[in-house]
CSV table of C-alpha atoms in Angstrom, one decimal:
chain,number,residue,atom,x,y,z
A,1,UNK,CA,18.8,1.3,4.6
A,2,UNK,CA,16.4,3.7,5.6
A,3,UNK,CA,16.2,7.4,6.9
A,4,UNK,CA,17.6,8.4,10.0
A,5,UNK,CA,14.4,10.2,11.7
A,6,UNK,CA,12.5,6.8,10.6
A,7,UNK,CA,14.8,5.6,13.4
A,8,UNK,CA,14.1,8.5,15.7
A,9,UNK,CA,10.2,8.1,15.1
A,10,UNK,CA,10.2,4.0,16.0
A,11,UNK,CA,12.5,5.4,19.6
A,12,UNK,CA,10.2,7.9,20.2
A,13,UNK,CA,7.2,5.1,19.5
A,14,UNK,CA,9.5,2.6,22.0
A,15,UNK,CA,9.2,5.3,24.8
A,16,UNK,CA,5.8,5.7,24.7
A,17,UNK,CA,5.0,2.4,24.8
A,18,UNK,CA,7.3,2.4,28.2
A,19,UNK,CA,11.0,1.0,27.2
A,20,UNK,CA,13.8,3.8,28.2
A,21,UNK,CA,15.4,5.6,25.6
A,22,UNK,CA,18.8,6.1,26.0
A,23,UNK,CA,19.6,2.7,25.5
A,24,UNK,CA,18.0,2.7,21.9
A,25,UNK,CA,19.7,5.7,21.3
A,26,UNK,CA,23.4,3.7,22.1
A,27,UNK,CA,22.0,0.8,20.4
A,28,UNK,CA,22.1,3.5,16.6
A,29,UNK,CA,24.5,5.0,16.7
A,30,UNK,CA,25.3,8.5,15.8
A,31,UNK,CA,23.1,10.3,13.0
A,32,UNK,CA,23.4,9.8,9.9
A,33,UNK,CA,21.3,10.8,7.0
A,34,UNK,CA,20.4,7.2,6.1
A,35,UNK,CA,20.7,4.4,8.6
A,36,UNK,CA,22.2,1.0,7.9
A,37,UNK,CA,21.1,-2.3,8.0
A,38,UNK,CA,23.2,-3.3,10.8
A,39,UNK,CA,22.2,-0.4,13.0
A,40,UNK,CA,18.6,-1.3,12.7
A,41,UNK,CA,19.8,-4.8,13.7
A,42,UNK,CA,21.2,-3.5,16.7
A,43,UNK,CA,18.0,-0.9,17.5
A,44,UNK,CA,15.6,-3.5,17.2
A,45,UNK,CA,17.5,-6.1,18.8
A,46,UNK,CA,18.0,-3.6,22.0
A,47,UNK,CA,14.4,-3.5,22.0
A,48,UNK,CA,13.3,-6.7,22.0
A,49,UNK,CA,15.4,-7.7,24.7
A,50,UNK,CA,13.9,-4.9,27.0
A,51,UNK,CA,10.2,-6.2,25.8
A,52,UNK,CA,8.8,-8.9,27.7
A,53,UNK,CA,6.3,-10.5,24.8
A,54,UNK,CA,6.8,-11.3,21.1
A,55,UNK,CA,4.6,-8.5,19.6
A,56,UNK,CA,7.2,-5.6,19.5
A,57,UNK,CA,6.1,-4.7,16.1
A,58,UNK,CA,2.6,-4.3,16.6
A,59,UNK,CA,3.3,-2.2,20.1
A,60,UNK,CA,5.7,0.0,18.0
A,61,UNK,CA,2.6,0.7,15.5
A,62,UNK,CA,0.3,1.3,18.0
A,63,UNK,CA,2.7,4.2,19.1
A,64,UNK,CA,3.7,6.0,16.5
A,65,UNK,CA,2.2,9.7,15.9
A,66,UNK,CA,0.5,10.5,13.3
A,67,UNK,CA,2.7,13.1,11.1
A,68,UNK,CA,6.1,10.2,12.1
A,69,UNK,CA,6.2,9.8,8.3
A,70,UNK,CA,5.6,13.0,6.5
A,71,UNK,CA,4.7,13.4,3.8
A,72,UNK,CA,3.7,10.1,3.8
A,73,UNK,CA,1.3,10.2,6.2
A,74,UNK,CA,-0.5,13.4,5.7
A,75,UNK,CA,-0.7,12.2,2.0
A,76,UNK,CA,-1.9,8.8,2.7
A,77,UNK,CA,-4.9,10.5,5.2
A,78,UNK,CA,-6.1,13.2,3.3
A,79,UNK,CA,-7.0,10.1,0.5
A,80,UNK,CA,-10.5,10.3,-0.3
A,81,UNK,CA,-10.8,6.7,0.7
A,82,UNK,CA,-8.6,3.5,2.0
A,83,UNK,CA,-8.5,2.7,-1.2
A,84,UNK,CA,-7.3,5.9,-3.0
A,85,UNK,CA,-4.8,6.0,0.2
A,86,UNK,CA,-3.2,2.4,-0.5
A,87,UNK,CA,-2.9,3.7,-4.3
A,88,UNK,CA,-1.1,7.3,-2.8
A,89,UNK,CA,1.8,4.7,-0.7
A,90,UNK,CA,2.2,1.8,-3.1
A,91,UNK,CA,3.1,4.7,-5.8
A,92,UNK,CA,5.3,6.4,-3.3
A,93,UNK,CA,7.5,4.1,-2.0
A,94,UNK,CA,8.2,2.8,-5.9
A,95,UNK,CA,9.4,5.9,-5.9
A,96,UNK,CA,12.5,5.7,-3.3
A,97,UNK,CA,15.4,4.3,-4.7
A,98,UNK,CA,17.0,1.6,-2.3
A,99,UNK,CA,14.3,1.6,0.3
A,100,UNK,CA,13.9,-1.7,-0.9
A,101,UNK,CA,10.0,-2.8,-0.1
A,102,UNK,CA,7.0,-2.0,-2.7
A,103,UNK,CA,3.3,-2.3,-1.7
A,104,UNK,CA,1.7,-4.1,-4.4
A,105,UNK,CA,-1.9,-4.0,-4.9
A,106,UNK,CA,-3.7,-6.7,-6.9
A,107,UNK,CA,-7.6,-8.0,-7.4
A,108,UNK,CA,-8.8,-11.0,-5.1
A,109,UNK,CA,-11.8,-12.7,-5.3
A,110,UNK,CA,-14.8,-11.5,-4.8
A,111,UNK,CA,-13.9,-7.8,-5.6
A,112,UNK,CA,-11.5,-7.9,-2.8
A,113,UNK,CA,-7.9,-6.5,-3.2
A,114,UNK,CA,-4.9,-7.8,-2.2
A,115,UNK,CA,-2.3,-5.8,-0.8
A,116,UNK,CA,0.9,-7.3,-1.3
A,117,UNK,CA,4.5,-6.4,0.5
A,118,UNK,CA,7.6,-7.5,-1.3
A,119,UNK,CA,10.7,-6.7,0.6
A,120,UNK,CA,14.1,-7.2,-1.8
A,121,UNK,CA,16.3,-6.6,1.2
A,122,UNK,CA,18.2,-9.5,2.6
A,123,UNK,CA,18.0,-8.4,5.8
A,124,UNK,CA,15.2,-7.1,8.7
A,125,UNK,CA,12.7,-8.6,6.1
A,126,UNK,CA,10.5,-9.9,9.0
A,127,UNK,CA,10.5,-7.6,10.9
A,128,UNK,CA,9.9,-4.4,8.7
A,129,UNK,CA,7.0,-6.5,7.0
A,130,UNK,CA,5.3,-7.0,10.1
A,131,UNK,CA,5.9,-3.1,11.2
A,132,UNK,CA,5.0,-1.7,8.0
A,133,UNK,CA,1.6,-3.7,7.6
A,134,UNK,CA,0.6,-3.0,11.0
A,135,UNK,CA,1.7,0.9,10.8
A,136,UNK,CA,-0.7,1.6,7.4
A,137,UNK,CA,-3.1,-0.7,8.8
A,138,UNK,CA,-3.1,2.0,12.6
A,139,UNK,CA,-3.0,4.9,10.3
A,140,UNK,CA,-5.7,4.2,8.1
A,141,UNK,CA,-8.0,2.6,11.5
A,142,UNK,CA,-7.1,6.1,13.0
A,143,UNK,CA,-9.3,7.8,10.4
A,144,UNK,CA,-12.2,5.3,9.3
A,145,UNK,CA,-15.2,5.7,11.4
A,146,UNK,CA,-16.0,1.9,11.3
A,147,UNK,CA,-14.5,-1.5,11.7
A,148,UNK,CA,-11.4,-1.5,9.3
A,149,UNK,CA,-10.3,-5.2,9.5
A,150,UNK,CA,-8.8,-7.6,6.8
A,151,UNK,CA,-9.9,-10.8,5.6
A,152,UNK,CA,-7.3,-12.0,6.1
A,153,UNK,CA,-3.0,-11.8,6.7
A,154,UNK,CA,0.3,-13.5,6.3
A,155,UNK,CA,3.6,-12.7,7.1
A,156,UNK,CA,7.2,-13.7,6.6
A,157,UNK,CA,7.5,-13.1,10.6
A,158,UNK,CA,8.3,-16.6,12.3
A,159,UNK,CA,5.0,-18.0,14.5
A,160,UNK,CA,5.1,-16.2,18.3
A,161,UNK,CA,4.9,-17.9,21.2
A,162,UNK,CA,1.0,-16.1,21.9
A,163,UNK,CA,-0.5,-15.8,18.5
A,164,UNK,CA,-3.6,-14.6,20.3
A,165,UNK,CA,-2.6,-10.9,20.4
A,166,UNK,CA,-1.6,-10.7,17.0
A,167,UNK,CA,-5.1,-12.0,16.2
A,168,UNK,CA,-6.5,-9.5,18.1
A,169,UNK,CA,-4.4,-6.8,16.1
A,170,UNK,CA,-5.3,-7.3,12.9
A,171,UNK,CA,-8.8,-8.7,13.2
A,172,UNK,CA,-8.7,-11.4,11.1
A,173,UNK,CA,-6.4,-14.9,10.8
A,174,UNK,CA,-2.6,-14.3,10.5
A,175,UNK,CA,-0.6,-17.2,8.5
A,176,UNK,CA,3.1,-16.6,9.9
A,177,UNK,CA,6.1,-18.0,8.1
A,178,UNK,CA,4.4,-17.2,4.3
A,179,UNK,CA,7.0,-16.0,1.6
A,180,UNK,CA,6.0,-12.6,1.3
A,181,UNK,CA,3.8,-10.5,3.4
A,182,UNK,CA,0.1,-9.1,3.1
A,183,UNK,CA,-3.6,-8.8,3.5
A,184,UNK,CA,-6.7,-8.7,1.9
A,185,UNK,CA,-9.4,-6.4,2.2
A,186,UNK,CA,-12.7,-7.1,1.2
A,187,UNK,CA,-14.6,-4.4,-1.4
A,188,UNK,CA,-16.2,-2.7,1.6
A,189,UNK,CA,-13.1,-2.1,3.7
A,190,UNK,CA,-11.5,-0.6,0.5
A,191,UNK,CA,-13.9,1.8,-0.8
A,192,UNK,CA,-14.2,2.8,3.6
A,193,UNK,CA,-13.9,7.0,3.6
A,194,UNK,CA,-11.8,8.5,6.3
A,195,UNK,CA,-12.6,11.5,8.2
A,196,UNK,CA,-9.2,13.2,7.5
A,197,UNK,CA,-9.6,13.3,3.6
A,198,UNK,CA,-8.9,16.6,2.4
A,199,UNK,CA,-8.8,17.6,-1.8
A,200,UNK,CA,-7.1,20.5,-0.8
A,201,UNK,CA,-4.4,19.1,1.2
A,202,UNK,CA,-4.4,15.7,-1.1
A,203,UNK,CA,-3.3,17.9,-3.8
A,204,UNK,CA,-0.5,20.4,-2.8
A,205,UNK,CA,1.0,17.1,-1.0
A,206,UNK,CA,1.8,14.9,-4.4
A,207,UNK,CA,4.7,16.8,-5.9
A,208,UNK,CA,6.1,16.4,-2.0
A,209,UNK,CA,6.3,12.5,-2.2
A,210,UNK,CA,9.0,10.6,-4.6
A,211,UNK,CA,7.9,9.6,-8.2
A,212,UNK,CA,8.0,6.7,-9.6
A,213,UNK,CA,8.5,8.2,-13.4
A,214,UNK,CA,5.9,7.0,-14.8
A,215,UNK,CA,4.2,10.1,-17.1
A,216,UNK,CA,0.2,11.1,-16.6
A,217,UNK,CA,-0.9,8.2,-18.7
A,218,UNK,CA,0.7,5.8,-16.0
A,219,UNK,CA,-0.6,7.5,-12.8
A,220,UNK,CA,-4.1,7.3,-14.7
A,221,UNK,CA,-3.4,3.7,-15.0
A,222,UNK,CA,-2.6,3.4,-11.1
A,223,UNK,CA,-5.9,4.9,-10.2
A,224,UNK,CA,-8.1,2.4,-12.5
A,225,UNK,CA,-6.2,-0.5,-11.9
A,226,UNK,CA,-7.6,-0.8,-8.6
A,227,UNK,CA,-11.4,-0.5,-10.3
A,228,UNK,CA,-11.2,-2.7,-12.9
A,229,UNK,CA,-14.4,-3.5,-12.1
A,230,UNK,CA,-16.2,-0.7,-11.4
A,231,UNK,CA,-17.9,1.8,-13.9
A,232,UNK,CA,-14.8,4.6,-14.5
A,233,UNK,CA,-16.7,8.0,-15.4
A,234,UNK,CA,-14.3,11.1,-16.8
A,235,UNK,CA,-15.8,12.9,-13.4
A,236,UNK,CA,-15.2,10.3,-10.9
A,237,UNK,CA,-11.7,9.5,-13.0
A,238,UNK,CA,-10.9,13.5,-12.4
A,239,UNK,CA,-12.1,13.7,-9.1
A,240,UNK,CA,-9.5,10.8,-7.2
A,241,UNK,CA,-6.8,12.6,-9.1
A,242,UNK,CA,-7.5,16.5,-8.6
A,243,UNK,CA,-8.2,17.3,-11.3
A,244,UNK,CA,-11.3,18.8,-13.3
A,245,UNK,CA,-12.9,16.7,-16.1
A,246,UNK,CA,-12.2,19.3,-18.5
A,247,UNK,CA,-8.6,19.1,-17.8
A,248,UNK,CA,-8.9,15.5,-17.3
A,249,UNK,CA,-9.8,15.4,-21.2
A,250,UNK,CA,-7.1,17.6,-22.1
A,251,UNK,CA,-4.4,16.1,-20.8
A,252,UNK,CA,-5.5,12.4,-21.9
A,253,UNK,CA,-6.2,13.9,-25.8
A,254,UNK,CA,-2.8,15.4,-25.4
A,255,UNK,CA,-1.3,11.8,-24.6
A,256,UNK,CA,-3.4,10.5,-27.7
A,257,UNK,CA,-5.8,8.4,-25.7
A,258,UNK,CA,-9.6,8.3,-24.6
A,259,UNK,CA,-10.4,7.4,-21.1
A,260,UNK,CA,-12.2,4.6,-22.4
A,261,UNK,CA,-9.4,3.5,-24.5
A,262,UNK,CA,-7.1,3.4,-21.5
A,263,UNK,CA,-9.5,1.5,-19.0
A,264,UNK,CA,-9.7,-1.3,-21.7
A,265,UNK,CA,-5.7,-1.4,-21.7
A,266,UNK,CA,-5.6,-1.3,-17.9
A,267,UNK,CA,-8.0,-4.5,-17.4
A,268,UNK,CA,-5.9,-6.2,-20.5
A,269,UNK,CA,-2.5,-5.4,-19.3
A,270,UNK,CA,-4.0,-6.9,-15.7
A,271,UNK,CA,-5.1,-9.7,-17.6
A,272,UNK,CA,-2.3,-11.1,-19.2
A,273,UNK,CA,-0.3,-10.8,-15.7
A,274,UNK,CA,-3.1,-13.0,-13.9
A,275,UNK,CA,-3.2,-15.4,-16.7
A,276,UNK,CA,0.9,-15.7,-16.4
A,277,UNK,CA,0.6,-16.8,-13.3
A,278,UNK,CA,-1.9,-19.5,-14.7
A,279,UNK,CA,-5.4,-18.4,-13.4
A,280,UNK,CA,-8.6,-19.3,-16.0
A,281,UNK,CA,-9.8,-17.1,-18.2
A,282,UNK,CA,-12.9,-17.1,-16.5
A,283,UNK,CA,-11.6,-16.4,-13.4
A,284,UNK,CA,-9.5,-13.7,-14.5
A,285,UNK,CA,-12.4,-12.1,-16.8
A,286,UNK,CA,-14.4,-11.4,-13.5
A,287,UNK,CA,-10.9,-10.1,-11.6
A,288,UNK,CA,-10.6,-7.2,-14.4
A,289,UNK,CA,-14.2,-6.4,-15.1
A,290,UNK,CA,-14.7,-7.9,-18.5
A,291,UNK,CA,-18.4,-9.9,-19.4
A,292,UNK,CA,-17.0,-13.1,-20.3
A,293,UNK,CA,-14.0,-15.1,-21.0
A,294,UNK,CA,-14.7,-14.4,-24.9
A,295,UNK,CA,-14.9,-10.9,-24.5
A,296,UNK,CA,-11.6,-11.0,-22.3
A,297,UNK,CA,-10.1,-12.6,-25.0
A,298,UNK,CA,-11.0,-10.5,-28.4
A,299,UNK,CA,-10.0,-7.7,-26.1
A,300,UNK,CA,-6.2,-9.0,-25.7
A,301,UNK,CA,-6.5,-10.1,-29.2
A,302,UNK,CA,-7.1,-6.5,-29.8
A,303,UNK,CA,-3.7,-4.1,-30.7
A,304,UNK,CA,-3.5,-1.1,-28.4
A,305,UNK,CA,-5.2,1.8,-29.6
A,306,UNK,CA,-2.6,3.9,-27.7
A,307,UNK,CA,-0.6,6.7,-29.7
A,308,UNK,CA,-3.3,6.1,-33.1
């Protein structure tokens, strides 16, 4: 399920790109607030058989307007950085009850991040994995001033006929037929600034987007968890969230915690879900930003200091 001007938006893309309309339009059906599963069936599948190669989704990108998405993506580009805007739209869509994809974002080697798509729908999975990485990834190129390209990608989409010009898209190697979609961006791409950011803006668009619940503390959390190993100062901390340092402070002493209490429980609680999924403590030590595997470990040892 998803909105009904999301539809509209991926016609209006469709036309651009040269396929006729009114077909499209048959092909959904009346409006609706929200559109089904089996009307996006038949949109997409009218599409397709009016496009004459296998890389619908990536032409459909390429054609949206910027503003197709709002808030979304006003929110997502007035983000200081790539970064800060992949923070903004994995915390948004958690937020939308039965949209049915997350963005998850999780450390990779060699300060790199991960940016992970799980789709719990049981239906369109392919093809709104490959459409929603390639959308952020044209919104976000839209507003860097250099090369944004991932490491690398996968997705759930079956192999093309011509992988070359998906390739070409994203930059980088594209494994099709993986389990869950993503891609990694290297330390570089994610701290890239875009040319749109705007405090201002950034800030009278959050109460706009859906919330996920999760109290101050937790939106904290969000922004250092993709930092772990960086150096988190109460300035630079106040600063990606809006905020002054003073009020920074107040809020945090309010919620009986110390900055520095809470990026020690960020990199714990990441931690303890790398080393679930049975990575070394070594390895996961230098994910999270702690010295050593020993320190890494008196730290979990540790209780939380939380609520003391």
């Amino acid at each position: 399920m998803f909105p009904f001007e999301t539809a509209q938006a991926l016609i209006r893309a469709a036309e651009r790109a040269g396929l006729p309309g009114a077909p499209l339009e048959r092909a959904l059906g009346p409006p609706t607030p929200v559109v089904e599963d089996a009307a996006f069936d038949r949109l997409w599948s009218a599409a397709a058989r009016a496009w004459p190669t296998d890389d619908l989704e990536l032409t459909i990108a390429a054609h949206l307007q910027p503003g197709s998405f709002a808030p979304f993506d006003f929110s997502v580009i007035t983000a200081p950085t790539v970064g800060d805007a992949l923070v903004v739209l994995s915390r948004a869509l958690s937020g939308i009850v039965g949209v049915g994809t997350t963005l998850t974002l999780e450390p990779a080697p060699r300060g790199s991040t991960s940016v992970r798509l799980l789709n719990a729908t049981d239906e369109n999975v392919v093809v709104v994995d490959a459409l929603l990485l390639a959308t952020v990834l044209c919104r976000l190129r839209q507003q860097t001033t250099t090369p944004l390209d991932p490491e690398r990608v996968w997705l759930t989409r079956p192999a093309p006929r011509h992988r070359a010009p998906w390739t070409a898209f994203f930059g980088a190697p594209v494994r099709f037929g993986a389990r869950d979609s993503g891609l990694v961006l290297s330390a570089a791409a994610w701290r890239t600034r875009l040319v749109s950011s705007n405090e201002a803006a950034h800030r009278a668009l959050a109460p706009l987007l859906p919330s996920a619940g999760g109290g101050f503390v937790d939106e904290v959390k969000a922004h250092l968890r993709h930092r772990l190993t960086e150096r988190q100062s109460l300035e630079q901390v106040a600063r990606r969230l809006g905020l002054s340092a003073r009020t920074l402070q107040r809020r945090l002493a309010a919620s009986r915690v110390t900055l520095r209490a809470l990026v020690t429980e960020t990199r714990v609680d990441e931690a303890r879900r790398l080393v679930g999924q049975g990575r070394t403590r070594d390895e996961v030590a230098a994910l999270v930003g702690f010295s050593s595997a020993s320190a890494l470990s008196r730290a979990m040892a540790r209780p939380s200091r939380r609520g003391r």
